[in-house]
XYZ file of C-alpha atoms in Angstrom:
304
model
C 0.000 0.000 0.000
C 1.258 3.483 -0.817
C 1.659 6.036 1.955
C 2.823 9.584 2.561
C 5.196 10.927 5.190
C 4.457 14.253 6.868
C 6.339 16.179 9.527
C 4.243 16.670 12.647
C 5.653 19.215 15.109
C 3.927 19.690 18.472
C 4.675 21.963 21.423
C 6.230 20.011 24.295
C 4.516 19.992 27.665
C 7.569 21.897 28.930
C 6.179 24.847 26.892
C 9.705 25.544 25.648
C 10.541 23.034 22.938
C 8.847 21.811 19.795
C 8.626 18.046 19.537
C 9.855 17.245 16.038
C 8.023 14.216 14.735
C 6.796 12.315 11.704
C 3.606 10.584 10.677
C 3.298 7.892 7.988
C -0.235 7.865 6.527
C -1.472 5.038 4.276
C -3.349 6.154 1.134
C -5.775 3.224 1.368
C -7.931 1.913 4.202
C -6.567 2.805 7.642
C -6.740 -0.041 10.169
C -5.391 1.788 13.203
C -2.774 4.056 14.763
C 0.698 3.071 15.946
C 2.694 5.397 18.211
C 6.319 4.504 18.957
C 8.501 6.168 21.606
C 12.233 5.758 20.947
C 15.003 4.924 23.380
C 17.878 6.761 25.025
C 20.406 8.575 22.802
C 18.679 7.923 19.500
C 15.831 9.441 17.471
C 12.648 8.592 15.611
C 14.142 8.419 12.082
C 15.880 5.193 13.136
C 12.463 3.500 12.975
C 11.765 4.391 9.345
C 11.870 0.713 8.301
C 9.269 -0.271 10.912
C 7.022 2.710 10.142
C 7.259 1.959 6.404
C 6.294 -1.683 6.994
C 3.290 -0.737 9.130
C 2.105 2.030 6.778
C 2.270 -0.427 3.871
C 0.019 -2.686 5.928
C -2.592 -0.015 6.642
C -1.453 1.570 9.905
C -0.785 5.233 10.593
C 2.686 5.084 12.203
C 4.142 8.045 14.057
C 6.570 9.281 16.681
C 8.808 12.199 17.649
C 12.279 12.977 18.988
C 12.128 13.113 22.786
C 13.323 16.126 24.740
C 17.125 16.224 24.712
C 17.214 14.106 21.546
C 17.419 14.478 17.777
C 15.844 17.502 16.156
C 13.798 18.392 19.245
C 17.087 19.548 20.784
C 17.486 23.068 19.437
C 21.284 22.881 19.465
C 23.988 20.309 20.165
C 24.430 21.540 23.735
C 20.855 20.407 24.520
C 21.538 16.796 23.524
C 21.394 14.643 26.656
C 19.674 17.266 28.819
C 15.930 16.875 29.431
C 14.888 19.651 31.826
C 16.026 21.584 34.880
C 13.476 19.748 37.028
C 11.165 16.737 36.642
C 12.271 15.996 33.080
C 10.913 12.454 33.381
C 7.390 13.859 33.804
C 7.699 15.930 30.621
C 8.783 12.808 28.718
C 5.681 10.920 29.870
C 3.261 13.786 29.289
C 4.784 14.532 25.864
C 4.055 10.938 24.887
C 0.422 11.300 25.968
C 0.030 14.704 24.286
C 1.398 13.420 20.972
C -0.860 10.367 21.106
C -3.876 12.580 21.702
C -2.935 14.937 18.856
C -2.873 12.104 16.309
C -5.936 10.432 17.815
C -7.854 13.655 17.170
C -6.924 13.347 13.484
C -8.315 9.791 13.317
C -10.824 9.626 16.200
C -12.479 6.337 15.260
C -9.268 4.319 14.905
C -7.742 2.150 17.673
C -4.445 3.409 19.088
C -1.493 1.135 19.842
C 1.460 2.405 21.897
C 4.959 0.938 21.742
C 8.046 1.966 23.678
C 11.606 0.752 23.131
C 14.232 0.784 25.908
C 13.941 4.156 27.702
C 10.817 4.605 25.600
C 9.423 1.482 27.280
C 9.764 3.160 30.681
C 8.071 6.317 29.367
C 5.207 4.394 27.789
C 4.702 2.117 30.789
C 3.910 5.228 32.795
C 1.848 6.738 29.954
C -0.574 3.794 29.933
C -0.952 4.269 33.678
C -1.578 8.030 33.496
C -3.836 7.969 30.415
C -5.386 4.473 30.215
C -8.430 5.695 28.311
C -6.605 6.490 25.058
C -4.634 3.288 24.448
C -6.151 0.107 23.004
C -3.020 -2.081 22.896
C 0.509 -1.821 24.286
C 3.900 -3.183 23.146
C 6.848 -3.144 25.561
C 10.190 -3.581 23.772
C 13.686 -3.919 25.256
C 12.607 -3.045 28.779
C 14.110 -3.867 32.162
C 12.857 -4.939 35.551
C 13.762 -3.478 38.953
C 17.429 -2.557 39.257
C 19.048 -3.207 42.627
C 21.642 -0.512 41.903
C 19.002 2.087 40.990
C 18.529 3.446 44.522
C 22.263 3.733 45.115
C 22.758 5.189 41.655
C 20.055 7.786 42.209
C 21.588 8.893 45.525
C 25.070 9.063 43.989
C 23.830 10.971 40.914
C 21.983 13.517 43.063
C 25.095 14.081 45.168
C 27.265 14.398 42.050
C 24.798 16.868 40.531
C 24.855 18.956 43.704
C 28.646 19.176 43.449
C 29.227 19.251 39.673
C 25.987 20.691 38.271
C 22.988 19.373 36.348
C 24.683 19.431 32.938
C 27.833 17.593 33.972
C 28.411 14.206 32.330
C 29.653 11.700 34.920
C 31.625 8.696 33.664
C 31.215 7.110 37.094
C 27.419 7.254 36.886
C 27.564 5.968 33.305
C 29.721 3.016 34.323
C 27.397 2.204 37.196
C 24.412 2.202 34.856
C 25.805 0.720 31.633
C 29.360 -0.470 32.325
C 28.522 -4.163 32.076
C 26.425 -4.002 28.891
C 29.209 -4.601 26.362
C 31.253 -7.148 28.341
C 29.736 -10.238 26.708
C 30.271 -9.011 23.163
C 33.360 -8.640 21.005
C 33.908 -5.576 18.871
C 35.746 -2.329 18.380
C 33.079 -0.021 19.823
C 31.013 0.352 22.999
C 27.830 -0.511 21.097
C 28.055 -4.229 20.265
C 25.341 -4.919 22.842
C 22.829 -3.147 20.592
C 22.826 -5.587 17.643
C 24.904 -8.121 15.714
C 24.522 -5.996 12.570
C 27.925 -4.404 11.942
C 26.469 -1.847 9.534
C 23.995 -0.597 12.150
C 26.739 -0.346 14.782
C 29.062 1.579 12.456
C 26.269 3.964 11.477
C 25.294 4.467 15.116
C 28.934 5.099 16.104
C 29.236 7.898 13.535
C 25.935 9.611 14.363
C 26.011 12.708 16.580
C 22.391 12.024 17.539
C 23.420 8.667 19.032
C 26.870 9.168 20.544
C 26.183 11.986 23.010
C 25.900 11.185 26.724
C 23.228 12.007 29.274
C 23.880 14.771 31.766
C 23.561 14.024 35.473
C 20.061 15.489 35.605
C 18.970 13.335 32.658
C 20.462 10.231 34.302
C 18.345 11.043 37.351
C 15.299 11.344 35.078
C 16.129 7.931 33.587
C 16.443 6.321 37.022
C 13.135 7.833 38.107
C 11.448 6.422 35.007
C 12.867 2.953 35.732
C 11.824 2.999 39.382
C 8.417 4.500 38.566
C 7.403 1.848 36.049
C 8.684 -1.019 38.202
C 6.961 -0.110 41.462
C 4.327 -2.540 42.741
C 1.536 -0.017 42.202
C 2.223 0.137 38.454
C 1.407 -3.531 37.950
C -1.837 -3.119 39.894
C -3.023 0.056 38.174
C -2.433 -0.875 34.519
C -5.777 -1.548 32.836
C -6.640 -5.200 33.463
C -8.013 -5.888 29.971
C -5.290 -4.017 28.042
C -3.675 -6.366 25.479
C 0.070 -6.254 26.161
C 2.944 -7.765 24.161
C 6.462 -7.876 25.613
C 9.322 -8.418 23.144
C 13.035 -8.600 23.831
C 16.243 -10.225 22.674
C 17.515 -13.192 24.678
C 20.955 -11.551 24.562
C 19.737 -8.112 25.664
C 21.636 -6.902 28.769
C 18.972 -4.256 29.469
C 16.449 -7.036 30.113
C 19.054 -9.072 32.019
C 19.241 -11.551 29.139
C 15.545 -12.338 29.296
C 15.286 -12.706 33.087
C 14.165 -9.137 33.824
C 11.603 -9.119 31.019
C 10.226 -12.474 32.139
C 9.887 -11.146 35.691
C 7.766 -8.248 34.391
C 5.655 -10.670 32.348
C 5.074 -12.880 35.412
C 3.951 -9.897 37.502
C 1.630 -8.639 34.763
C 0.093 -12.109 34.413
C -1.130 -11.867 38.002
C -3.295 -8.886 37.004
C -3.827 -9.280 33.274
C -4.708 -12.468 31.362
C -4.190 -10.704 28.012
C -0.410 -10.385 28.172
C 2.136 -12.278 26.063
C 5.923 -12.484 25.870
C 8.369 -13.328 23.077
C 12.136 -13.553 23.446
C 14.159 -13.650 20.233
C 17.067 -16.098 20.250
C 20.593 -14.875 19.561
C 19.388 -11.245 19.369
C 20.492 -8.254 21.397
C 18.916 -4.970 22.503
C 17.680 -3.523 19.216
C 15.669 -6.497 17.955
C 14.203 -4.230 15.271
C 17.778 -3.906 13.934
C 18.948 -7.477 14.482
C 18.634 -10.749 12.558
C 15.102 -11.267 13.912
C 13.725 -7.950 12.647
C 11.513 -9.421 9.887
C 10.050 -11.942 12.325
C 9.533 -9.193 14.901
C 7.757 -6.940 12.392
C 5.375 -9.770 11.490
C 4.743 -10.479 15.178
C 3.882 -6.814 15.748
C 1.553 -6.800 12.746
C -0.186 -9.936 13.978
C -0.621 -8.340 17.417
C -2.061 -5.169 15.828
C -4.452 -7.126 13.621
């Protein structure tokens, strides 16, 4: 099916930035709406292949660059910085606002939300805060509770008090991500993302992927992780919401399948309409790994 791509800017809930986004609109019958929220240190254009696939199959696919990311950052110095205070809340409410804006364009169509990695944390909170607007939910490349999160949050707050909100701390980075690349061989720090050498090389050369989070943004990230893994989240998510969890078996973010499975088990206690698929021999970005075609078909089947 043919489709058109439009830019779709929207004012952020911080009332400062413009969320720079895209919408892929099929020219034939529209089956539904698909909103994707991207992960940490990347941007929405990296999902062009998924959006193209879904638009060709009748779905309006859309998303935007989060605060501190991609073209939403007004200059390079804003990359990796979310907000002076409560940036994590702006990320969640931006997701909801963008969903609502597109839903108003196609009010009769069901809306599916998907979040990858940091986007999974954002969207897990979005379906809690605005349960009435989402009809299905896909959680991709997520993580369970992190035992180091509380210590990391305390350390990051202390470091920010001393060094400032825009300081980049290698110590905090190593605490959070230092173990991710240890199982994988390669010349970069990004082998944990995918086995695809071309993707890694492209990522390594992209200024919109190689920046680092400031201390304040790391605190926002930790608050997102703790917020979507608290006991109350599992109890408050809509009981009849169809949920699909997808992850690579070799994804360190999901503790090599263990963390994702733990989330699935907790959701199953509240929701009988939840399913899980782990992709063998695939890493964090399953949409950019050897399983991507299978994953795309699984998403389409879930949408249909």
